[in-house]
Coordinates of C-alpha atoms and ligand atoms in Angstrom, one line a residue:
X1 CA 0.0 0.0 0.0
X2 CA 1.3 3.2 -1.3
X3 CA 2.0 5.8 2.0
X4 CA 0.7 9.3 0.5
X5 CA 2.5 11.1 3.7
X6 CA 5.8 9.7 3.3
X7 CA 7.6 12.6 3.9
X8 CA 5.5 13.7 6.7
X9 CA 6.3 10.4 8.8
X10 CA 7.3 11.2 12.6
X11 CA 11.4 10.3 13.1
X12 CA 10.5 8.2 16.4
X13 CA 7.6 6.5 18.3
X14 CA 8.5 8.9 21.4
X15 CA 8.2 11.7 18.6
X16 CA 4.4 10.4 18.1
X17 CA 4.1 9.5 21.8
X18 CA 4.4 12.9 22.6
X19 CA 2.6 14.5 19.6
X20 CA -0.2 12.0 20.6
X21 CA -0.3 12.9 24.0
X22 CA 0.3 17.1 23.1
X23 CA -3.3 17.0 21.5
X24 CA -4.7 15.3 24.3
X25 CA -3.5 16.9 27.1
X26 CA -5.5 20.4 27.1
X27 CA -8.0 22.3 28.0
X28 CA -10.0 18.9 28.7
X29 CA -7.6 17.6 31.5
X30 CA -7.5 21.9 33.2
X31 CA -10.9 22.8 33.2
X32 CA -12.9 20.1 32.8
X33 CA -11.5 16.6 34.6
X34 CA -10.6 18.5 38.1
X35 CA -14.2 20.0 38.5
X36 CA -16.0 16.6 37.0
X37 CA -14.2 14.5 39.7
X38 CA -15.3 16.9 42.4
X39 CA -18.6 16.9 42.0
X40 CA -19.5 13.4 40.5
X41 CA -17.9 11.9 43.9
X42 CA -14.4 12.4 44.0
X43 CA -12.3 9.0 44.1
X44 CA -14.8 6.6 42.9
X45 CA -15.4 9.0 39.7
X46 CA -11.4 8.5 38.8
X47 CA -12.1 4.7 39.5
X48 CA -15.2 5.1 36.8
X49 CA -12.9 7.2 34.7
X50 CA -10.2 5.2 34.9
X51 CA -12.8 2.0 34.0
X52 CA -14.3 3.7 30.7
X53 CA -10.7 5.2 29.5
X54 CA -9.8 1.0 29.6
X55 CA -13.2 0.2 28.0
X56 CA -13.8 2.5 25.6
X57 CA -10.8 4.8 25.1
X58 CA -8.1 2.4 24.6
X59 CA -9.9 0.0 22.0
X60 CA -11.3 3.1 20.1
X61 CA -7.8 5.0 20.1
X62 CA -6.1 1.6 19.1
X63 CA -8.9 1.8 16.1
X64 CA -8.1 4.7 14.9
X65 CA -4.4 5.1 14.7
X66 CA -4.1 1.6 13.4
X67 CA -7.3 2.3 10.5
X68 CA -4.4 5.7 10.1
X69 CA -1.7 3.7 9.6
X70 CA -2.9 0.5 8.0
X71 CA -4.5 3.1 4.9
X72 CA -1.5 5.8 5.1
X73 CA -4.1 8.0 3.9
X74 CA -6.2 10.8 4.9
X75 CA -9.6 10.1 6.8
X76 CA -11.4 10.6 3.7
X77 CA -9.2 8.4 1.9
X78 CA -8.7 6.2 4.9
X79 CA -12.3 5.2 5.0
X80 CA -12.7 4.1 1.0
X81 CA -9.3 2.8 0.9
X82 CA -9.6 -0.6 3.2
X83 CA -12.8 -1.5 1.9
X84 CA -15.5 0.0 -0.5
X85 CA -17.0 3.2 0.4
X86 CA -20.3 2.2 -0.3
X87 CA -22.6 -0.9 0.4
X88 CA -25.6 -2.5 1.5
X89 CA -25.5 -1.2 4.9
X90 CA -24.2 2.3 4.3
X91 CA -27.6 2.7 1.9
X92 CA -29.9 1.7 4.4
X93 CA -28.4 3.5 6.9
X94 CA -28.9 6.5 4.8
X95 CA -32.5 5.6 4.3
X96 CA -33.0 5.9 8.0
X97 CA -31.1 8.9 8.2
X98 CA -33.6 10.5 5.8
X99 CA -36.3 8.7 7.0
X100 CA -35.3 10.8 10.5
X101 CA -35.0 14.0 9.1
X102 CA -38.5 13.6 7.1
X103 CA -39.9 12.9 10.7
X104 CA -37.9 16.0 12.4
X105 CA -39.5 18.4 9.5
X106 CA -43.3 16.9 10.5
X107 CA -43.0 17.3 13.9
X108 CA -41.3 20.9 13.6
X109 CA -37.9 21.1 14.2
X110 CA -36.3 21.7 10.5
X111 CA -33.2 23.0 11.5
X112 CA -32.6 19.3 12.8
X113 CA -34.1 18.2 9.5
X114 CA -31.7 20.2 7.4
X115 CA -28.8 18.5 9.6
X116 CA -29.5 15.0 9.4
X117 CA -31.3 15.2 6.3
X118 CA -27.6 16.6 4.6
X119 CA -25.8 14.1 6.7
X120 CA -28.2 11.0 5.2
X121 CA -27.5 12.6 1.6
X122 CA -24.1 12.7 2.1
X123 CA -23.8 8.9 3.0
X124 CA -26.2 7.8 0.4
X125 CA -24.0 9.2 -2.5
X126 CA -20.5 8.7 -0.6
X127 CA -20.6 6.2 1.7
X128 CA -18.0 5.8 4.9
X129 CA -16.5 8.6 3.1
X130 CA -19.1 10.9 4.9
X131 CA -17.5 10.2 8.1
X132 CA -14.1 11.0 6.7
X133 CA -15.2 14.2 5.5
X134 CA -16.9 15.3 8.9
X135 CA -13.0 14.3 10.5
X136 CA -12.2 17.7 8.2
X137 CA -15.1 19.6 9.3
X138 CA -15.1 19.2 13.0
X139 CA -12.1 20.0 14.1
X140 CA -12.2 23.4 11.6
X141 CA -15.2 24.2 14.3
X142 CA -13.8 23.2 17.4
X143 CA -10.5 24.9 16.8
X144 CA -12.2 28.3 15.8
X145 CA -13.5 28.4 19.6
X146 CA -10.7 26.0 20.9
X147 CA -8.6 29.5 19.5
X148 CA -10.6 32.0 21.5
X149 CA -10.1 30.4 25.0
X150 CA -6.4 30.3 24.1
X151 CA -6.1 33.6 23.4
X152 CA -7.5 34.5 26.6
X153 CA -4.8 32.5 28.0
X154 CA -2.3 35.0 26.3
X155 CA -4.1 38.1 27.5
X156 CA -4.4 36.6 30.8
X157 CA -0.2 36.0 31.1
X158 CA 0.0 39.5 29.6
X159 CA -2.4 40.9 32.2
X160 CA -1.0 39.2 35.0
X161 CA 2.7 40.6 34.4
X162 CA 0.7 44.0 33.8
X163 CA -0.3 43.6 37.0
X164 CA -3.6 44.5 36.0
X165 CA -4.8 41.0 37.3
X166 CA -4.3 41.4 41.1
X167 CA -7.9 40.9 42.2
X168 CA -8.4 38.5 45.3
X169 CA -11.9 38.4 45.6
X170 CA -14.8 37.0 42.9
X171 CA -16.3 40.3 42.4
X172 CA -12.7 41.7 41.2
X173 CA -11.9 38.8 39.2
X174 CA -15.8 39.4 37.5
X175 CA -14.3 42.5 36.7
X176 CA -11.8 41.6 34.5
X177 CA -13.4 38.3 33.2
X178 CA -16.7 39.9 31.6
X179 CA -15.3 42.2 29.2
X180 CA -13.4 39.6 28.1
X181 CA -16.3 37.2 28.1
X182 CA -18.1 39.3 26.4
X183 CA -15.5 41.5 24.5
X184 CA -17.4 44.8 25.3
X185 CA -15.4 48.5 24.1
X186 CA -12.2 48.3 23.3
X187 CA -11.4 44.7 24.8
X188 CA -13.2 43.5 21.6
X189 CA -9.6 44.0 19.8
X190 CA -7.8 42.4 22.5
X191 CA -9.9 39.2 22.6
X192 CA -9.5 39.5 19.2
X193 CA -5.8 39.8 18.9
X194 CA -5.3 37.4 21.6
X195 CA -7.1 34.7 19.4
X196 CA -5.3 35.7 16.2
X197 CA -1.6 35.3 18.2
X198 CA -2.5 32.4 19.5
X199 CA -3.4 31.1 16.1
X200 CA -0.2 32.4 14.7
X201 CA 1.4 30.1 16.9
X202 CA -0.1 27.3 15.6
X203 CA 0.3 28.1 12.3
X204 CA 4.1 28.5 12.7
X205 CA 4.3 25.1 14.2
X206 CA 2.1 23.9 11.6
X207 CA 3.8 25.3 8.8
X208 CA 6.8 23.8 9.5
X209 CA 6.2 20.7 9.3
X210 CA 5.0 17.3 11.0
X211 CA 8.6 15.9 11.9
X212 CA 9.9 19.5 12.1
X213 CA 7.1 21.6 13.4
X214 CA 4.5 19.3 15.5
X215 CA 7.2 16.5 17.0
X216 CA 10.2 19.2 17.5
X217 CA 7.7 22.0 19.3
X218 CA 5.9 18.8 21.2
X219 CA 9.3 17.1 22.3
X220 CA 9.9 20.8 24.0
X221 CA 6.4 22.0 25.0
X222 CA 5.1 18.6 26.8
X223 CA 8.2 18.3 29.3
X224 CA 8.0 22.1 29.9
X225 CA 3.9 21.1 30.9
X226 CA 4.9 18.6 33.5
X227 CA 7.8 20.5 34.9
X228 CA 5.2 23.5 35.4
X229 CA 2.6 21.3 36.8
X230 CA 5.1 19.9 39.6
X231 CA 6.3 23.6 40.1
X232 CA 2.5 24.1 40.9
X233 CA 1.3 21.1 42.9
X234 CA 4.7 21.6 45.5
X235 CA 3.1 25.1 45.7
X236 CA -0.2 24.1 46.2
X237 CA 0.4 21.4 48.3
X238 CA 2.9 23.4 50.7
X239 CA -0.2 25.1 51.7
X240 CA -2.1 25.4 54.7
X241 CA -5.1 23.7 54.2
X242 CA -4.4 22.1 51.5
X243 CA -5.9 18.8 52.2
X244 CA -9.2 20.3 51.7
X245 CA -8.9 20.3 48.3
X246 CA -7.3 17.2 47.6
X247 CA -10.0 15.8 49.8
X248 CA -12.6 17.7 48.1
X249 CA -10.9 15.8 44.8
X250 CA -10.1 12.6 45.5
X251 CA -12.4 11.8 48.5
X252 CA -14.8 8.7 47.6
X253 CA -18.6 9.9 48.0
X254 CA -20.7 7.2 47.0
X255 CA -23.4 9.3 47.1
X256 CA -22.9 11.7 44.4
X257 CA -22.6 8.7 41.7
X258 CA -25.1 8.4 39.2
X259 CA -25.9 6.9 35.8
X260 CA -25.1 10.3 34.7
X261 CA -21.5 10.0 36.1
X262 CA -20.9 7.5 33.9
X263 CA -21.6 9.1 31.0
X264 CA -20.0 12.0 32.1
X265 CA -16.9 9.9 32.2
X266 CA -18.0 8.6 28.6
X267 CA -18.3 12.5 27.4
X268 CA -14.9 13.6 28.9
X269 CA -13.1 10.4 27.4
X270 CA -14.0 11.5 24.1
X271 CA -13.0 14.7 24.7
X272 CA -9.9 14.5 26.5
X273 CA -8.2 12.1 24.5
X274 CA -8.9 13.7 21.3
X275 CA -11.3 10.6 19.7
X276 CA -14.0 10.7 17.1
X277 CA -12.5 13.2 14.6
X278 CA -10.2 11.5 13.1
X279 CA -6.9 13.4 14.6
X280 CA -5.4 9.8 16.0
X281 CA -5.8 8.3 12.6
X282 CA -4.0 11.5 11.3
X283 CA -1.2 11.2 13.1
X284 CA -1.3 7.5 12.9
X285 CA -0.7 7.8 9.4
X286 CA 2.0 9.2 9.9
X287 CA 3.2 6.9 11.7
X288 CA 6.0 3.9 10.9
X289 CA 5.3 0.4 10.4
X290 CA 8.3 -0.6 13.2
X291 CA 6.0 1.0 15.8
X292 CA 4.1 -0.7 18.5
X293 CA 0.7 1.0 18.5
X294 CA -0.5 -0.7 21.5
X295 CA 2.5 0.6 23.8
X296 CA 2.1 4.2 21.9
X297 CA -1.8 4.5 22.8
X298 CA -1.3 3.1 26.7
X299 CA 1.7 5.8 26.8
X300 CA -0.6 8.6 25.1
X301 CA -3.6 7.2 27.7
X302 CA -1.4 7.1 30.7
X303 CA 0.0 10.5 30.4
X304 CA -3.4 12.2 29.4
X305 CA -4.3 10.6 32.5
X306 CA -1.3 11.4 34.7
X307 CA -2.4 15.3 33.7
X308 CA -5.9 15.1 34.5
X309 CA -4.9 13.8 38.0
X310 CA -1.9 16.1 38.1
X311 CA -4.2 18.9 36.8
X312 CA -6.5 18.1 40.0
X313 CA -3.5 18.3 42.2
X314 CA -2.4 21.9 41.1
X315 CA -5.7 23.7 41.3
X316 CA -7.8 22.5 44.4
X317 CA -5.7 23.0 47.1
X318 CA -4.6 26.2 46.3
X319 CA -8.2 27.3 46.0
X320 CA -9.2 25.7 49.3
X321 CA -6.3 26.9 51.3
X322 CA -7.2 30.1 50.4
X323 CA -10.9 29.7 51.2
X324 CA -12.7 29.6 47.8
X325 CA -15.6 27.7 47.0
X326 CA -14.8 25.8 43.8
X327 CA -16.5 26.7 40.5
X328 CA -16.9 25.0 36.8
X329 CA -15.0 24.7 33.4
X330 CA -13.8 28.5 32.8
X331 CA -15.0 30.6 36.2
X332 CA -12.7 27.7 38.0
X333 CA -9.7 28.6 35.3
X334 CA -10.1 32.1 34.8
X335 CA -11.6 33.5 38.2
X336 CA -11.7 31.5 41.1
X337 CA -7.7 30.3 40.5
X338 CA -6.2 33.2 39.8
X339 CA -7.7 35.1 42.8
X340 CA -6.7 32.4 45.1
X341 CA -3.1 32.8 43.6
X342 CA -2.6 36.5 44.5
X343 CA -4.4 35.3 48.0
X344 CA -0.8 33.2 48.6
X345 CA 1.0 35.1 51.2
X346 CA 3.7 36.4 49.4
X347 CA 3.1 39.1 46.9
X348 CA 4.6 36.0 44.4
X349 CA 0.7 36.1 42.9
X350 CA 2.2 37.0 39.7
X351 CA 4.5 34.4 39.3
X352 CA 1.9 31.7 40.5
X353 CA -0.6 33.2 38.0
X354 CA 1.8 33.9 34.8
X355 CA 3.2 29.8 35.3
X356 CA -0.3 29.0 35.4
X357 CA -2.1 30.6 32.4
X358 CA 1.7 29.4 30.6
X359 CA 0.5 25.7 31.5
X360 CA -2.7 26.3 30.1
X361 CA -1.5 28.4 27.0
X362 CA 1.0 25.0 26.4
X363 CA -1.5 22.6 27.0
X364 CA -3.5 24.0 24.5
X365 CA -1.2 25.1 21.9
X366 CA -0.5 21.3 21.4
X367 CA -3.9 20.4 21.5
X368 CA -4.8 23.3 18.3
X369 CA -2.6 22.1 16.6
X370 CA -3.4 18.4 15.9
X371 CA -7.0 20.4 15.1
X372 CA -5.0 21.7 11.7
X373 CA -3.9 18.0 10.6
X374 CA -7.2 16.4 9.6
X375 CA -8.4 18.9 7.5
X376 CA -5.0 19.6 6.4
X377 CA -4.4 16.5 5.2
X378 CA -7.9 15.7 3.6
X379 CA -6.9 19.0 1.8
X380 CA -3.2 17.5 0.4
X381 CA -4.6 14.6 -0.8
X382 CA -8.0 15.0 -1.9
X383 CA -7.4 18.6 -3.1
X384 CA -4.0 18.1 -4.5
X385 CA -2.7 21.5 -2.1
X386 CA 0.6 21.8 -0.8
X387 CA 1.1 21.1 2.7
X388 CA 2.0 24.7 3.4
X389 CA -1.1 26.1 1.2
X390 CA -3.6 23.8 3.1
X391 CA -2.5 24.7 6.6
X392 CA -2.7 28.1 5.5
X393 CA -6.0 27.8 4.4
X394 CA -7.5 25.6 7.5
X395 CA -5.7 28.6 9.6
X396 CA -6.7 31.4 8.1
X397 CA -10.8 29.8 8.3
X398 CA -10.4 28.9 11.3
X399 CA -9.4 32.4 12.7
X400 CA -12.7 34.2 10.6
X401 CA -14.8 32.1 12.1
X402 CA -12.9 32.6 15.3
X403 CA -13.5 35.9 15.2
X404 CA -17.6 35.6 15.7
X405 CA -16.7 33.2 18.6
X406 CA -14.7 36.0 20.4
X407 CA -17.0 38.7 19.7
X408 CA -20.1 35.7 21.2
X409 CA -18.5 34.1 23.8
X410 CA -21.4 35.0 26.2
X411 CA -24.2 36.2 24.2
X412 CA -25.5 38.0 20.7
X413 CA -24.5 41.1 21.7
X414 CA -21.8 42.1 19.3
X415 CA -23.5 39.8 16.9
X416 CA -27.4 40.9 16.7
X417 CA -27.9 40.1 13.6
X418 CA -26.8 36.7 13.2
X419 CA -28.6 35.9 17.0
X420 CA -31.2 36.7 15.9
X421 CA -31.2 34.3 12.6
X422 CA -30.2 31.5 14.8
X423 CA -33.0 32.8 17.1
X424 CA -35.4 31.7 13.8
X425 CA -33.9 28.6 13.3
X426 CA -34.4 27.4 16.5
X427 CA -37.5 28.6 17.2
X428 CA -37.0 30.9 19.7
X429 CA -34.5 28.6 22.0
X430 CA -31.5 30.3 20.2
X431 CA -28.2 28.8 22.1
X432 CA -26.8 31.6 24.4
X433 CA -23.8 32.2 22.1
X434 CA -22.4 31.2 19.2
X435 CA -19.9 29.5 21.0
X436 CA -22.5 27.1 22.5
X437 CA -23.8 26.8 19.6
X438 CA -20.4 25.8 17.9
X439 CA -19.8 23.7 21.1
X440 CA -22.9 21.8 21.5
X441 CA -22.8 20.6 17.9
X442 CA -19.7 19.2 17.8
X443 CA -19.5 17.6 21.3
X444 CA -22.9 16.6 21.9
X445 CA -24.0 15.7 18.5
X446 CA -20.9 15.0 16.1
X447 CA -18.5 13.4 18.1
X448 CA -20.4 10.8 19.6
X449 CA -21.9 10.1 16.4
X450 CA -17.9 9.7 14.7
X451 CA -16.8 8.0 17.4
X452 CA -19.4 5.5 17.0
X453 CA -19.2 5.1 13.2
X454 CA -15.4 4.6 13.6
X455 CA -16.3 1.3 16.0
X456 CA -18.9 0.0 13.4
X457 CA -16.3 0.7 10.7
X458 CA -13.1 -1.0 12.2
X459 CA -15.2 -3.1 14.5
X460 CA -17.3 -4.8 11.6
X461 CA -16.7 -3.7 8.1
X462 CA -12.7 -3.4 7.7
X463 CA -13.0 -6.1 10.0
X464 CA -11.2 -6.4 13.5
X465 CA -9.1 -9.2 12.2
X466 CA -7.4 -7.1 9.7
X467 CA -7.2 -4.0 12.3
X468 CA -6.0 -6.6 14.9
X469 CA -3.1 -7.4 11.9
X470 CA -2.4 -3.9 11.6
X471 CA -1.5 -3.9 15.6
X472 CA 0.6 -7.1 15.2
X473 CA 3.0 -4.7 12.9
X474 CA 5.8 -3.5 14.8
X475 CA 4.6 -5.2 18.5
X476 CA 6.6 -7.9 20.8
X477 CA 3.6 -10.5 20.8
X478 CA 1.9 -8.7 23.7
X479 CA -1.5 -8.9 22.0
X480 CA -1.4 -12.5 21.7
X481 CA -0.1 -13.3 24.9
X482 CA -2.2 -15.1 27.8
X483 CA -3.8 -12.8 29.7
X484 CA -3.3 -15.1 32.5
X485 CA 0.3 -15.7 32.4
X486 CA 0.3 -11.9 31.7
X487 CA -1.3 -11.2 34.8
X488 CA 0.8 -13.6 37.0
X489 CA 4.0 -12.2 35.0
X490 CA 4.9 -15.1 33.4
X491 CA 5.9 -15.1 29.9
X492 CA 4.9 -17.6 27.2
X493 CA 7.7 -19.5 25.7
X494 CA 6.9 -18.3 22.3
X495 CA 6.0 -14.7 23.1
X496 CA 2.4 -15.8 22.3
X497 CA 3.6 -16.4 18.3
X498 CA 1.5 -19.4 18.2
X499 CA -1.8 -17.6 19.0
X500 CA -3.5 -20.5 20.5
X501 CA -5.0 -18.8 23.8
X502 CA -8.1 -18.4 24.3
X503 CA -8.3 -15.0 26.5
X504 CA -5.9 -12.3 25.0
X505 CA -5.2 -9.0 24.7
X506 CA -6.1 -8.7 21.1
X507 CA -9.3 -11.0 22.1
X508 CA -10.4 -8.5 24.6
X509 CA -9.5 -5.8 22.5
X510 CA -12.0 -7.0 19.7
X511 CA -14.8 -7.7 21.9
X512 CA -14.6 -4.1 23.2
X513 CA -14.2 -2.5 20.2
X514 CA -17.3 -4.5 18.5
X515 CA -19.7 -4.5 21.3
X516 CA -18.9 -2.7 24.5
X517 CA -17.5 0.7 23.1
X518 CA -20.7 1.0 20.1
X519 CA -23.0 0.4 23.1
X520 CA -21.5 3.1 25.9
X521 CA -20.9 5.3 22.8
X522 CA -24.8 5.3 22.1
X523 CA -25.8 5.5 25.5
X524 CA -23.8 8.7 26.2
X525 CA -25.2 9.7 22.9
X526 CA -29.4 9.4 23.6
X527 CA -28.2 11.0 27.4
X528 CA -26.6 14.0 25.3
X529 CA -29.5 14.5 23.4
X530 CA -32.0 13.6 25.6
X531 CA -33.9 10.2 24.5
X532 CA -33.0 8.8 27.7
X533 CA -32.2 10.4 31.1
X534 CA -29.8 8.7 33.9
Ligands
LIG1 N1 -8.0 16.7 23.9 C1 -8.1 18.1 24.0 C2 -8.3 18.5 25.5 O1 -8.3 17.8 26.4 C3 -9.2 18.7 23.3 C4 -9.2 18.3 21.9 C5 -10.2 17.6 21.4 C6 -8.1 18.6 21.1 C7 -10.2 17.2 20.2 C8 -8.1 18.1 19.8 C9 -9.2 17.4 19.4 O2 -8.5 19.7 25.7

C-alpha cells in the first residue's frame, strides 16, 4: 500500500508519543476533569474514569491510529481505501437517516431536519467517506473556539505581568473576566488579537512541518507542561489547608454517583483524548510500520491521564487553602484560581498566575494544533494542495470564524444580527452564544456520532481481524499473549507467536471495540440528546 504522507512520517515512536499525547492533554484535562471528579464523587469518579478510558478509550484510540496507519491516507481516503465506500448497509443506513429528518420536519424542528437530512445525503452518494469528510469539518469548528479560549490564556499571562490581574476576591476577578467574556469596548480587539496570536502560533508550528514543526515543538512544550505542573502542585500542596482540596478531589462519596457520572466519564473520554475526529488516525498515518501502536496508545492514555490527576493536584488545594468555593470549566480557570493565587502570602501572585495561564496556553497550543492535521491532510490529498497552502488555508478559516466566537462568547451582543437568525432557526431557544452553539454541535452531537461510526467501521466492516493485523505490525507479541500468564508475570515461551490462547489482549480488544465501546458510545449519545435520562 502506497503511504501518501511519506515525507510527513514522525522520526520516532516517542516523537508520536508525545505528539499523541500534546493533543490530548488540554483544556479537557485543566478545566474540565478536576471539576467533573469533584462533583461526581471524588475518588470513585477516577475509579469510573479510569474503568471507561480502559473500555472505551483504549480499543477506540487503538482503532483509529491503526485504520491511520494501515490506509497511510487521509480520513477521507482512509475510509474508502480498506474497503468499498459504499454498500448494503451504508444505503440503508442512509434511508433511516432521511427517513429521521423527514420525521424531524413533520414534527417541527427543521433546523434538525436540514442536519441529518444533509448528513443522510451525504452517505447515500459517498458512503463511509461521509465520516471521513466530517474528520475535516469538526475540528475546523472546534479549533475556531478551541482559539478563542487560548487567546485569553495570552491576555491573561500579559495581564497578570501587567499587573492589571491582582484581584483577590470574585467580584474583582468578575471584573476583568466579563469584558473579556463578552469583549465589550475596546477589549473587543484584545480578545480579538489574543485569538489571532494564538493562532499564529499554531500556524508556525504547523507550517513547519509534521517531523519539524509538530514533533520538534511537542518534544519541547510537553516536558515544559509537566515541569510546570510539579512547580504548581509543591506550591499548592505546601499550603495550609491544602488537604481540603485534595479531599474535596479525591475523596470517595458514594453518594454523588449516578448513571449520569458514567456518561460524564463517557463524554470527557471522548474529549480529553482527542477521539471521534479522526486526529489519531492523522497522526497514525503518519506513523511507521516498526511501531508498537499498542504501547504508543497506553503511553498517550497514561499521560493524558497522569495530567488530568496532576491537573486536579495543582488547582484545588490552592483554592481551598485560600478559602474559595470551587466553580466550573472556565469561572474555576479564569476567576476562582487566579484570585486564590494572588491570595498566597507572598506578593509571588504574579508568578503563580503567569506559570499557570503558561501551563494552560501550552496545554492547548499542542492540543490546536493536531486540530490543523485532519483537515490539512484531507486538503493535500483529496485537493492536491501543498502542505503549506492547506495549513494556510485551514488557519486562516479557522481564525474568521474565530473571530464571531470572540465577539459571542457569552451572548449576541456584538452579533445581533446573526442571533437573531439562529433565534429563527431554533424557534425561539436560540443557544446563548455562538460558541454554545459551535460547542454543542460538535460535542454533543458530532462526536459521539464519529466515534461510534469509527467502532462500526473498524469493528465490523474493515474487520477487527485485519485492524488486529495492523496492531501485530511493529509489537513484541503482547496482543497475543495469555492474559493469565500476563497477569501472574509469566511469559509464554513463544511470546504468544503461536496464537493458540483463548483470552488475549487482542481478544479482549476486539470484543470491546465490536460490542462494548458501540454500546456506551450510544448511550452517552441518547443521554446527550435527551432520548433517555440517567
Ligand atoms: N483533547 C483536548 C483537550 O483535552 C481537546 C481536543 C479535542 C483537542 C479534540 C483536539 C481534538 O483539551
Amino acid at each position: 500500500m502506497e503511504h501518501e504522507h511519506n515525507k510527513n512520517n514522525w522520526s520516532s515512536q516517542l516523537g508520536f508519543l508525545l505528539a499523541a499525547a500534546g493533543s490530548s492533554i488540554g483544556l479537557g484535562n485543566i478545566w474540565r476533569f478536576p471539576y467533573m471528579t469533584g462533583t461526581n464523587g471524588g475518588g470513585i469518579f477516577v475509579l469510573i474514569y479510569f474503568l471507561v478510558v480502559l473500555l472505551i478509550g483504549v480499543p477506540l484510540m487503538m482503532a483509529e491510529i491503526s485504520l491511520g496507519r494501515a490506509a497511510g491516507a487521509n480520513p477521507v481516503r482512509a475510509f474508502a481505501h480498506l474497503t468499498p465506500a459504499k454498500s448494503g448497509f451504508t444505503v440503508f443506513t442512509a434511508s433511516m437517516l432521511l427517513l429521521g429528518a423527514l420525521f424531524m420536519l413533520l414534527t417541527g424542528n427543521p433546523a434538525g431536519a436540514l442536519i441529518v437530512g444533509l448528513i443522510g445525503a451525504l452517505f447515500l452518494a459517498c458512503g463511509w467517506k461521509t465520516v471521513g469528510f466530517f474528520c475535516g469539518l469538526v475540528p475546523i469548528i472546534l479549533l475556531s473556539y478551541y482559539g478563542v479560549i487560548g487567546g485569553w490564556t495570552l491576555v491573561y499571562i500579559v495581564d497578570s505581568i501587567r499587573g492589571v490581574n491582582g484581584f483577590t476576591t470574585i467580584e474583582g476577578a468578575e471584573k476583568v473576566m466579563q469584558p473579556i467574556l463578552h469583549a465589550t469596548g475596546h477589549w473587543k480587539w484584545i480578545v480579538i488579537g489574543g485569538q489571532l496570536a494564538f493562532m499564529a502560533a499554531c500556524l508556525g508550528i504547523s507550517l513547519a512541518g509534521v517531523q519539524k514543526g509538530i514533533e520538534r515543538w511537542s518534544k519541547v512544550l510537553m516536558p515544559l507542561l509537566f515541569i510546570l505542573m510539579c512547580v504548581l502542585i509543591v506550591r499548592g500542596l505546601t499550603l495550609p489547608g491544602a488537604m481540603k482540596g485534595i479531599r474535596f478531589f479525591l475523596e470517595p462519596d458514594v453518594s454523588k454517583i449516578t448513571g449520569g457520572s458514567v456518561i460524564a466519564a463517557v463524554g470527557q473520554a471522548f474529549f480529553t483524548l482527542s477521539l471521534g475526529m479522526g486526529i489519531m488516525l492523522t497522526y497514525g498515518s503518519y506513523l511507521d510500520r516498526k511501531s508498537d501502536i499498542t504501547k504508543a496508545t497506553l503511553g498517550v492514555i497514561g499521560l493524558d491521564t497522569l495530567a488530568a490527576v496532576m491537573a486536579g493536584i495543582a488547582i484545588f488545594p490552592a483554592v481551598f487553602a485560600m478559602g474559595f468555593a470551587p466553580s466550573s470549566g472556565p469561572d474555576l480557570t479564569f476567576k476562582v484560581l487566579p484570585a486564590a493565587f494572588n491570595m498566597i502570602p507572598g506578593g509571588m501572585g504574579v508568578i503563580w498566575n503567569v506559570l499557570f495561564f503558561l501551563m494552560l496556553a501550552i496545554a492547548a497550543l499542542t492540543s490546536a494544533i493536531s486540530l490543523i492535521e485532519p483537515p490539512a491532510s484531507i486538503l493535500v490529498g483529496e485537493f492536491r494542495m501543498s502542505r503549506k497552502a492547506a495549513v494556510l488555508l485551514v488557519v486562516l478559516v479557522c481564525s474568521v470564524l474565530g473571530v464571531f466566537c470572540a465577539l459571542s462568547m457569552a451572548d449576541w451582543i456584538n452579533l445581533p444580527a446573526i442571533g437573531r437568525a439562529v433565534g429563527k432557526i431554533w424557534y425561539g431557544k436560540a443557544p446563548g452564544s455562538f460558541f454554545e452553539m459551535l460547542d454543542s454541535f460538535c460535542c454533543n452531537w458530532i462526536l459521539p456520532m464519529l466515534g461510534l461510526a469509527t467502532t462500526i467501521y473498524v469493528g465490523w466492516v474493515w474487520g477487527s481481524r485485519y485492524a488486529l493485523k495492523e496492531l501485530r505490525e511493529g509489537s513484541s507479541g503482547f496482543l497475543d499473549n495469555s492474559i493469565w500468564l500476563l497477569l501472574a508475570g509469566f511469559k509464554a515461551k513463544d511470546g504468544g507467536k503461536d496464537r493458540r490462547y483463548l483470552l488475549t489482549p487482542g481478544i479482549l480488544w476486539g470484543v470491546a471495540l465490536r460490542w462494548i465501546c458501540p454500546l456506551l458510545v450510544l448511550l452517552a449519545f441518547f443521554n446527550c440528546i435527551g432520548i433517555i435520562k440517567f
